[in-house]
PDB file of C-alpha atoms in Angstrom:
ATOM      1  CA  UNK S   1      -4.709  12.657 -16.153  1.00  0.00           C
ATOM      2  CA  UNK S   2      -3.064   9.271 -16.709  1.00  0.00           C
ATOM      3  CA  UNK S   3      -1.311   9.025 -12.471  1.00  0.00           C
ATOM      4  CA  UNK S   4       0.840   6.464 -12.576  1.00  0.00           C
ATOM      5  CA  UNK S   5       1.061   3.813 -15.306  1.00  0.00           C
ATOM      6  CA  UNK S   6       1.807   0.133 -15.186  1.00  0.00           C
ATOM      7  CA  UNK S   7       3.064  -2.056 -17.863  1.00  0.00           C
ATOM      8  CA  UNK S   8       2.262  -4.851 -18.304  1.00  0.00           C
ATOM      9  CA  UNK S   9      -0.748  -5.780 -16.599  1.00  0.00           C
ATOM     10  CA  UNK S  10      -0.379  -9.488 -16.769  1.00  0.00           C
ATOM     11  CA  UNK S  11       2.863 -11.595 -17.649  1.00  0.00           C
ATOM     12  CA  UNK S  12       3.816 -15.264 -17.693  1.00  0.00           C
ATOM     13  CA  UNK S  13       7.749 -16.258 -16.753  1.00  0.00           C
ATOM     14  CA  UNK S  14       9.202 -19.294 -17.114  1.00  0.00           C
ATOM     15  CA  UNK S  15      12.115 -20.123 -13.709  1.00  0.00           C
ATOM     16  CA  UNK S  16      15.607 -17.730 -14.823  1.00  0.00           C
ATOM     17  CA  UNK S  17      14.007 -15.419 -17.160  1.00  0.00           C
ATOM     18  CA  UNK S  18      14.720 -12.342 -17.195  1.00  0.00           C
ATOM     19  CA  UNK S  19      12.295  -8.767 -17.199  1.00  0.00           C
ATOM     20  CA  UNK S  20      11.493  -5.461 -16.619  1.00  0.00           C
ATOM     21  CA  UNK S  21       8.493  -4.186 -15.040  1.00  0.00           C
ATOM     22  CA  UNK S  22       7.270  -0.417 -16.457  1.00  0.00           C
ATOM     23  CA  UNK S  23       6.276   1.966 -13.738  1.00  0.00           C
ATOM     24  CA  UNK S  24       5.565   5.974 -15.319  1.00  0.00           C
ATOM     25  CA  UNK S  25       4.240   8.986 -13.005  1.00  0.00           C
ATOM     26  CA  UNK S  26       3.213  12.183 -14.898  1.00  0.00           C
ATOM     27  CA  UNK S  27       2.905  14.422 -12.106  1.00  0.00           C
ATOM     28  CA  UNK S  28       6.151  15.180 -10.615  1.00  0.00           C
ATOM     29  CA  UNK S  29       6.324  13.329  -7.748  1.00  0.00           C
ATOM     30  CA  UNK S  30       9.815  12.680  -6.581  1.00  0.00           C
ATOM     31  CA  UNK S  31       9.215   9.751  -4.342  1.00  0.00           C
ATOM     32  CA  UNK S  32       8.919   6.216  -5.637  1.00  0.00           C
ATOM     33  CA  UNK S  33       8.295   2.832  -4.728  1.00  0.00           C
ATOM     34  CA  UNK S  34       7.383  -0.883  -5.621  1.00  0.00           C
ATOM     35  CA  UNK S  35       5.365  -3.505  -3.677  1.00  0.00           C
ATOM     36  CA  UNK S  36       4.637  -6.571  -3.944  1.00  0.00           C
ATOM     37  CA  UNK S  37       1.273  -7.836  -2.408  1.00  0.00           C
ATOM     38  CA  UNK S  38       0.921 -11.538  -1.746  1.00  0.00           C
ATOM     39  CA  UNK S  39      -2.200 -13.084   0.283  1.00  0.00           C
ATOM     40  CA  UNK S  40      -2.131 -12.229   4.110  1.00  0.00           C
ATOM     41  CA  UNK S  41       1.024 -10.422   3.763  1.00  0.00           C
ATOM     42  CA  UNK S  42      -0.368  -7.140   2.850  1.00  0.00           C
ATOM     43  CA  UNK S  43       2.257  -5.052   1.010  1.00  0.00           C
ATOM     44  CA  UNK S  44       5.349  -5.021   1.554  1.00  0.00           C
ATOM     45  CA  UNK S  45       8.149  -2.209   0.373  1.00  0.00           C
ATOM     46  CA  UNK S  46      10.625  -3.826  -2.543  1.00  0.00           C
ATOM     47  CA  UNK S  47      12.737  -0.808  -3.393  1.00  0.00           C
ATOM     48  CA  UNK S  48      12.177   2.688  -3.118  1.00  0.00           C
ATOM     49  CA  UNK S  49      13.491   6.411  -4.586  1.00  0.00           C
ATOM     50  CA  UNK S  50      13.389   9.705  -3.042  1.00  0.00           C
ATOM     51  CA  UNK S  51      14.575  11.382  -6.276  1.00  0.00           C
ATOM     52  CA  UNK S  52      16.305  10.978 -10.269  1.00  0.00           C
ATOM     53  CA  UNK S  53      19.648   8.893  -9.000  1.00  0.00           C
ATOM     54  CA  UNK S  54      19.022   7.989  -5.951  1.00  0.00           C
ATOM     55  CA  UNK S  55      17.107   4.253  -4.948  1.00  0.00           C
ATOM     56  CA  UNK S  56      17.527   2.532  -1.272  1.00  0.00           C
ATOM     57  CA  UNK S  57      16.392  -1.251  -0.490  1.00  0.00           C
ATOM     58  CA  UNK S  58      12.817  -2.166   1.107  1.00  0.00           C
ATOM     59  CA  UNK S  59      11.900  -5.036   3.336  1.00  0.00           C
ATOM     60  CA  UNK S  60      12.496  -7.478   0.541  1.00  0.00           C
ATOM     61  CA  UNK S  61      14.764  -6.256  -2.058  1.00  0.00           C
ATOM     62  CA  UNK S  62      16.217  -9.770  -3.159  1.00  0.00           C
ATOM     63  CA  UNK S  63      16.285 -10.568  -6.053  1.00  0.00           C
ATOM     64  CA  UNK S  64      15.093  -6.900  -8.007  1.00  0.00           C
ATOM     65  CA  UNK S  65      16.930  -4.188  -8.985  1.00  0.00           C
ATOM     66  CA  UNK S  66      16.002  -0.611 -10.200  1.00  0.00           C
ATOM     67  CA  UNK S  67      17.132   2.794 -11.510  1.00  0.00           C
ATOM     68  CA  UNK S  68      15.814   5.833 -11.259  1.00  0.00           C
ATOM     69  CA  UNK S  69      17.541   8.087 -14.401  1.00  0.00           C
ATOM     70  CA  UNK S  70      14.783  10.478 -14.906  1.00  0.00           C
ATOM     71  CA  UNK S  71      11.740  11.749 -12.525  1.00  0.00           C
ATOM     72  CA  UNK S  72       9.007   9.964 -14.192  1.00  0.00           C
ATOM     73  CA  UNK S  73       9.841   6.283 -14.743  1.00  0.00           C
ATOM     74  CA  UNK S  74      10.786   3.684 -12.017  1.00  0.00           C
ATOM     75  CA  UNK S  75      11.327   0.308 -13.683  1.00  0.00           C
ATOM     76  CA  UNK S  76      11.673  -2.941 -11.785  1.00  0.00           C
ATOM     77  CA  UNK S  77      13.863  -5.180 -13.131  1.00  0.00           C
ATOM     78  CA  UNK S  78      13.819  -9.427 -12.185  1.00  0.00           C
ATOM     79  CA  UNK S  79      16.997 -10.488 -13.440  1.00  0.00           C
ATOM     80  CA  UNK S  80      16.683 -14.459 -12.729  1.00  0.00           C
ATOM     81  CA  UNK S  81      13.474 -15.200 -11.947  1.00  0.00           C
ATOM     82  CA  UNK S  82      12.183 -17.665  -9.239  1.00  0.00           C
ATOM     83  CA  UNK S  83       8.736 -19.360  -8.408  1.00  0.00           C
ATOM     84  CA  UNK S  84       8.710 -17.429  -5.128  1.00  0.00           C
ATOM     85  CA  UNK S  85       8.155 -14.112  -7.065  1.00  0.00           C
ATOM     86  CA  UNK S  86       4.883 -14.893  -8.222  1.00  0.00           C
ATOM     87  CA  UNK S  87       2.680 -12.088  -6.989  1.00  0.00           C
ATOM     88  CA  UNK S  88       0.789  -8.895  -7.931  1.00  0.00           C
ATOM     89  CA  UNK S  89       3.331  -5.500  -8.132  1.00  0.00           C
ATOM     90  CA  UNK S  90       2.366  -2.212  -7.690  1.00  0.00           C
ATOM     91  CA  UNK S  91       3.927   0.699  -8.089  1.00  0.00           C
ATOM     92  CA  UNK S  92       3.387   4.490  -6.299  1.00  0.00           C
ATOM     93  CA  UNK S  93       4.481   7.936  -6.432  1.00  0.00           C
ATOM     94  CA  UNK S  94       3.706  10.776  -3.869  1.00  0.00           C
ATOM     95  CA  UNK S  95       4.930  14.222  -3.242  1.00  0.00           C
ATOM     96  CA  UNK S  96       8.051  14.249  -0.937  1.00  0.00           C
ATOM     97  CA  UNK S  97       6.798  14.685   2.837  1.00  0.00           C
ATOM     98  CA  UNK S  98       5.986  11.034   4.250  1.00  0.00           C
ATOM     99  CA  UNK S  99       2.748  12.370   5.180  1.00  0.00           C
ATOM    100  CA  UNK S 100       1.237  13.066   1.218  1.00  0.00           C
ATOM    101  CA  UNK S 101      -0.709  10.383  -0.255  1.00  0.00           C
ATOM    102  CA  UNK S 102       0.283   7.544  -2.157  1.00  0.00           C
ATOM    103  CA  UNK S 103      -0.836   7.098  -5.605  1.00  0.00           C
ATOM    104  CA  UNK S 104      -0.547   3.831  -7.017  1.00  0.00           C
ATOM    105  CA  UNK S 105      -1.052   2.642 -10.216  1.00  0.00           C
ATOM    106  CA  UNK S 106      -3.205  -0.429 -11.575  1.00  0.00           C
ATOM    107  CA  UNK S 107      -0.563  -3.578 -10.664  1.00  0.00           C
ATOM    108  CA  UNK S 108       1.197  -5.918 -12.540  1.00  0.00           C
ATOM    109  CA  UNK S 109      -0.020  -9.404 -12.291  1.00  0.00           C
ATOM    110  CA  UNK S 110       3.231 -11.791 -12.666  1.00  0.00           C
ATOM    111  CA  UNK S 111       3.222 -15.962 -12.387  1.00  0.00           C
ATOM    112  CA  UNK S 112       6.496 -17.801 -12.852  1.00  0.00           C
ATOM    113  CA  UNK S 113       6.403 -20.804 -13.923  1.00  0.00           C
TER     114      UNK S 113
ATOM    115  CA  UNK Q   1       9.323  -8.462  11.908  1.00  0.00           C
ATOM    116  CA  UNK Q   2       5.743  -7.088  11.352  1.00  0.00           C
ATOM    117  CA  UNK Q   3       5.293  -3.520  12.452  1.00  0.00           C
ATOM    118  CA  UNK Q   4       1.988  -2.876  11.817  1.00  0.00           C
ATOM    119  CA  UNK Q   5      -0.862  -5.946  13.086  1.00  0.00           C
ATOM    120  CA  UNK Q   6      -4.408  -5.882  11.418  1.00  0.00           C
ATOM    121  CA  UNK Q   7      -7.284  -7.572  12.078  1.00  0.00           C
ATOM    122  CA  UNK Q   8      -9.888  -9.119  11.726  1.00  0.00           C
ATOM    123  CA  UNK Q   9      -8.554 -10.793   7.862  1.00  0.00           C
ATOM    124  CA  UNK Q  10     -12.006 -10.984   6.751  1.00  0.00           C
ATOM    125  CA  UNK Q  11     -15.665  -9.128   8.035  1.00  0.00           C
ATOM    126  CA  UNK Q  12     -18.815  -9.787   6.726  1.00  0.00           C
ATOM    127  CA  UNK Q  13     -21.580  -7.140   7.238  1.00  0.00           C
ATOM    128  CA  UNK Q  14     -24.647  -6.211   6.591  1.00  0.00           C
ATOM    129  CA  UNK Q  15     -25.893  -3.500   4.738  1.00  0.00           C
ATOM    130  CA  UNK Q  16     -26.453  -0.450   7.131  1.00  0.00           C
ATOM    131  CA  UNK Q  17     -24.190  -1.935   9.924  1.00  0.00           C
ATOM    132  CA  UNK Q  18     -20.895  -0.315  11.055  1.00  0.00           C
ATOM    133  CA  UNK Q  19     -17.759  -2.403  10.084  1.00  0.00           C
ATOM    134  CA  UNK Q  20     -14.694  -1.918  12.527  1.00  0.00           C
ATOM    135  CA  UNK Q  21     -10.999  -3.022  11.595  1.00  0.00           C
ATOM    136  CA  UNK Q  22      -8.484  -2.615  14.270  1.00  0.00           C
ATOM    137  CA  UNK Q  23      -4.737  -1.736  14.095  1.00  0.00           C
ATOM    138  CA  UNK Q  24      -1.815  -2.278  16.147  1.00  0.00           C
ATOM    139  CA  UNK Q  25       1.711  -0.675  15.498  1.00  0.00           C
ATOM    140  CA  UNK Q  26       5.140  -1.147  17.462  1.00  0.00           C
ATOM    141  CA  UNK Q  27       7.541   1.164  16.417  1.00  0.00           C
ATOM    142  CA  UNK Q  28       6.466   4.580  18.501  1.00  0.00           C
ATOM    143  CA  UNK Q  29       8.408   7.073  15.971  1.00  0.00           C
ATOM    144  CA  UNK Q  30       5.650   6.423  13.470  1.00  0.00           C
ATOM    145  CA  UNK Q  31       3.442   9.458  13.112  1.00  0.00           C
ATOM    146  CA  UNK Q  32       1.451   9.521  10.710  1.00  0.00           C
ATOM    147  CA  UNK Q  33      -1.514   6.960   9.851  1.00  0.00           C
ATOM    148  CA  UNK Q  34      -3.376   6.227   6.402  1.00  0.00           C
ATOM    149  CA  UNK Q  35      -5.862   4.062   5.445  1.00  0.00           C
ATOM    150  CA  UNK Q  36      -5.752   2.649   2.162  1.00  0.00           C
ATOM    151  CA  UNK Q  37      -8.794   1.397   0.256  1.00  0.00           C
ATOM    152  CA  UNK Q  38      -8.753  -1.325  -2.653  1.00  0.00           C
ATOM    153  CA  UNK Q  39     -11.000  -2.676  -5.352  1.00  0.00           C
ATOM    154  CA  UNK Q  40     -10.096  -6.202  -7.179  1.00  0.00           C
ATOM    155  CA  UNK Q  41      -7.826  -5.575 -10.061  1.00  0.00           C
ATOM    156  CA  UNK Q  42      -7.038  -1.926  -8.973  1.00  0.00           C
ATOM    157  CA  UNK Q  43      -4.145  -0.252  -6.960  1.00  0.00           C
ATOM    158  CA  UNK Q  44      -4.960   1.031  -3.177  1.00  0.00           C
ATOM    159  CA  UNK Q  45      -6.520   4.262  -2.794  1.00  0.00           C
ATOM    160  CA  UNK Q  46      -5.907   6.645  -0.147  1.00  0.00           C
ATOM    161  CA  UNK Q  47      -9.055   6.461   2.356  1.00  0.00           C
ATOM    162  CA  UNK Q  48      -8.237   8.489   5.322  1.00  0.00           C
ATOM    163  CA  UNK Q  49      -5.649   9.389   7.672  1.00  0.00           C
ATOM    164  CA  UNK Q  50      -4.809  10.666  10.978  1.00  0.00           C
ATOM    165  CA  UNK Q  51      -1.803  12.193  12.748  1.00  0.00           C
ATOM    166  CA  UNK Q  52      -1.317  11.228  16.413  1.00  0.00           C
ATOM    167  CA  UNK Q  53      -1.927  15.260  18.045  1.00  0.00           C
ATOM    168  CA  UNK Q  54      -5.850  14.123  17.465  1.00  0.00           C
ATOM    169  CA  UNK Q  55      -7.785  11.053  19.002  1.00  0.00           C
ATOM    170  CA  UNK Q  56     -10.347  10.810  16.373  1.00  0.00           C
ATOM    171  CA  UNK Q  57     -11.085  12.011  12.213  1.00  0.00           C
ATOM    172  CA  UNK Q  58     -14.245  11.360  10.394  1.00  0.00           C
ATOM    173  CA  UNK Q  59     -15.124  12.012   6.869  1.00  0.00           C
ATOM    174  CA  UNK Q  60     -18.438  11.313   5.647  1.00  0.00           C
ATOM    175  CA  UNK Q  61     -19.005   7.733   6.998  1.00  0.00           C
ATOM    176  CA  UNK Q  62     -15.790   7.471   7.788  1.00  0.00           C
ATOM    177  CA  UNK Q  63     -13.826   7.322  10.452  1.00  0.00           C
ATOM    178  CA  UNK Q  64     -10.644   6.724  12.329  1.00  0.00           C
ATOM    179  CA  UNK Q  65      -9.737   6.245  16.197  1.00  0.00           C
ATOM    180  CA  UNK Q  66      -6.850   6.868  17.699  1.00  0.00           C
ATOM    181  CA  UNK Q  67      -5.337   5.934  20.828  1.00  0.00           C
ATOM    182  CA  UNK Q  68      -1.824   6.720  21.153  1.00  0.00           C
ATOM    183  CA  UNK Q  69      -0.494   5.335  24.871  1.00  0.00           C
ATOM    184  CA  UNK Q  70      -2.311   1.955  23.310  1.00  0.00           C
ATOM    185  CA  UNK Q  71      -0.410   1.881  19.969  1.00  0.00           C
ATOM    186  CA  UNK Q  72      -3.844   1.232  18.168  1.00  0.00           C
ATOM    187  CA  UNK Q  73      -5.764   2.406  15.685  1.00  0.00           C
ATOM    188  CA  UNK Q  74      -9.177   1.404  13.787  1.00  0.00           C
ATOM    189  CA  UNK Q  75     -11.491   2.142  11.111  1.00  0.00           C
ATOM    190  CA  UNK Q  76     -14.946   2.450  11.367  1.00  0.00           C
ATOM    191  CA  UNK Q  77     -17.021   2.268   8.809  1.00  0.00           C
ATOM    192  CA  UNK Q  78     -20.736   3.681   9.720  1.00  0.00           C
ATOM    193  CA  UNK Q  79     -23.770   2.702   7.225  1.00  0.00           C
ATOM    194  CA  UNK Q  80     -21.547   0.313   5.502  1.00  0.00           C
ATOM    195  CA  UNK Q  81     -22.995  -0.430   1.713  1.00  0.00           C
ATOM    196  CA  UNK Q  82     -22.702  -2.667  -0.803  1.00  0.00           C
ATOM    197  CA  UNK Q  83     -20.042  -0.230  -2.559  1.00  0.00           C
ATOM    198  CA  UNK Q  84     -17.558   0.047   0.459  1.00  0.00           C
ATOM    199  CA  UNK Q  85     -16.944  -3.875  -0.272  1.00  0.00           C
ATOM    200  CA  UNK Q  86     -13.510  -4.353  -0.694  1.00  0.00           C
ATOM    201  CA  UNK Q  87      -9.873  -4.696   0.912  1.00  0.00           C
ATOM    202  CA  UNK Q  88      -9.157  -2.264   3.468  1.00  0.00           C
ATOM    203  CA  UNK Q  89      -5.206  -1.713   4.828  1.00  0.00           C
ATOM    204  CA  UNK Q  90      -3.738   0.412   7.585  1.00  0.00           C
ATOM    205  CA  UNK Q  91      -0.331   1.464   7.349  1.00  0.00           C
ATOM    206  CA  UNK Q  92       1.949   4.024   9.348  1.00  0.00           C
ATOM    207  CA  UNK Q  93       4.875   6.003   8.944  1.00  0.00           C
ATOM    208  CA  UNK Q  94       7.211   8.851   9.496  1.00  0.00           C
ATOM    209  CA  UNK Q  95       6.456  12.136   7.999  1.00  0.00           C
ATOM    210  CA  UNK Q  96      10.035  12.502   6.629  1.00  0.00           C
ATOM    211  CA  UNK Q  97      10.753  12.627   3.193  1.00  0.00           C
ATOM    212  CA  UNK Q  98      12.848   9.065   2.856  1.00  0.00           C
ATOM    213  CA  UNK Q  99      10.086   7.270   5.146  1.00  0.00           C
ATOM    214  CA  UNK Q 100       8.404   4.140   4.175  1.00  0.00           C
ATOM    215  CA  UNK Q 101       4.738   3.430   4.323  1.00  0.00           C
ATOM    216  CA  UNK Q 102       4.528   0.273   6.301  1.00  0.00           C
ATOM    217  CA  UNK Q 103       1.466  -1.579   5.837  1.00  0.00           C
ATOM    218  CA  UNK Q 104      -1.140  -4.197   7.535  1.00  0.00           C
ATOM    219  CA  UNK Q 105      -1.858  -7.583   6.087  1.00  0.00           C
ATOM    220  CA  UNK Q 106      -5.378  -6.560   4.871  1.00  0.00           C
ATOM    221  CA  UNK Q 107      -9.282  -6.704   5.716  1.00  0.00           C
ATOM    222  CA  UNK Q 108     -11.421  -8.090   3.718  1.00  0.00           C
ATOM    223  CA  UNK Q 109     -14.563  -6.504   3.847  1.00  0.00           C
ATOM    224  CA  UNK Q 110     -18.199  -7.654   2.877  1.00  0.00           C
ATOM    225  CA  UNK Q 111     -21.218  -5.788   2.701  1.00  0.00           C
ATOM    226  CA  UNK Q 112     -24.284  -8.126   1.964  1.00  0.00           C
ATOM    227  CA  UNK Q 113     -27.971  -6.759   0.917  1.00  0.00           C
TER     228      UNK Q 113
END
């Protein structure tokens, strides 16, 4: 019963590289989202999906893009990136209703240098 | 624009003592509640929640309050143990299938022997 699946854990950037961050739900959940989650800021919404083909912006969507081609995966993509990205991503999945639980996965630990 | 306030940042308690983390939220269409609990190096985990038609939820040692006309909302954490150290985060939303969980900055909570 893997819930939802982060890769990688940990990664090191240098400033204007490029990557992808892996996000992977296994239980059918058509909602979405990434976070980011710096100190004393909590977490805040980066980009969100309510279904395959459909993505909308969160609180603070510069610089990331995703797709959303099949139910299960949600990548995260950083397509230049900056020193102000450093932080810890999560991603989550729940059933549709706003009112179902979030389930998020383990985080993805990213420093750019 | 923060919707959602949180405090205290960080509480230190004893072992046995109640811990209490307060929330304050703004945007009045928000109506539903959660509580999210997390470990260091792990995602949040869904705690407890409350919709605003009741004033007060408990589960086990847990428990939430509720005060609508306010715009507030706390934890309380009864017997606290060594094992409920962690992060704590409120957050609030719409029960709509497109809403977005909205979430404190975070309370850092200590339980000491």
């Amino acid at each position: 019963n893997a819930g939802v699946t982060q890769t990688p854990k940990f990664q090191v950037l240098k400033t204007g590289q490029s990557m992808t961050l892996q996000c992977a739900q296994d239980m059918n959940h058509e909602y979405m989202s990434w976070y980011r989650q710096d100190p004393g800021m909590g977490l805040r919404l980066i980009h969100y999906s309510v279904g395959a083909g459909i993505t909308d912006q969160g609180e603070v969507p510069n610089g990331y893009n995703v797709s959303r081609s099949t139910t299960e995966d949600f990548p995260l993509r950083l397509l230049s990136a900056a020193p102000s990205q450093t932080s810890v991503y999560f991603c989550a999945s729940r059933e549709g209703a706003g009112n179902q639980p979030q389930h998020f996965g383990d985080g993805t630990r990213l420093s750019i240098l | 624009q923060q919707q959602v306030k949180q405090s205290p940042q960080s509480l230190i308690v004893q072992k046995g003592g109640i811990s209490i983390i307060n929330c304050a939220y703004e945007n009045t269409a928000f109506d539903y509640f959660p509580w999210y609990q997390q470990f260091p190096g792990k995602g949040p985990a869904l705690l407890i929640a409350i919709r605003p038609d009741v004033s007060e939820k408990k589960e086990g040692r847990f428990t939430i309050s509720f005060n609508k006309s306010a715009k507030q909302f706390s934890l309380h954490i009864m017997d606290s143990q060594p094992g409920d150290s962690a992060t704590y985060f409120c957050a609030a939303s719409n029960t709509g299938t497109a809403s977005k969980l909205t979430f404190g900055t975070g309370t850092r909570l200590q339980v000491t022997l």
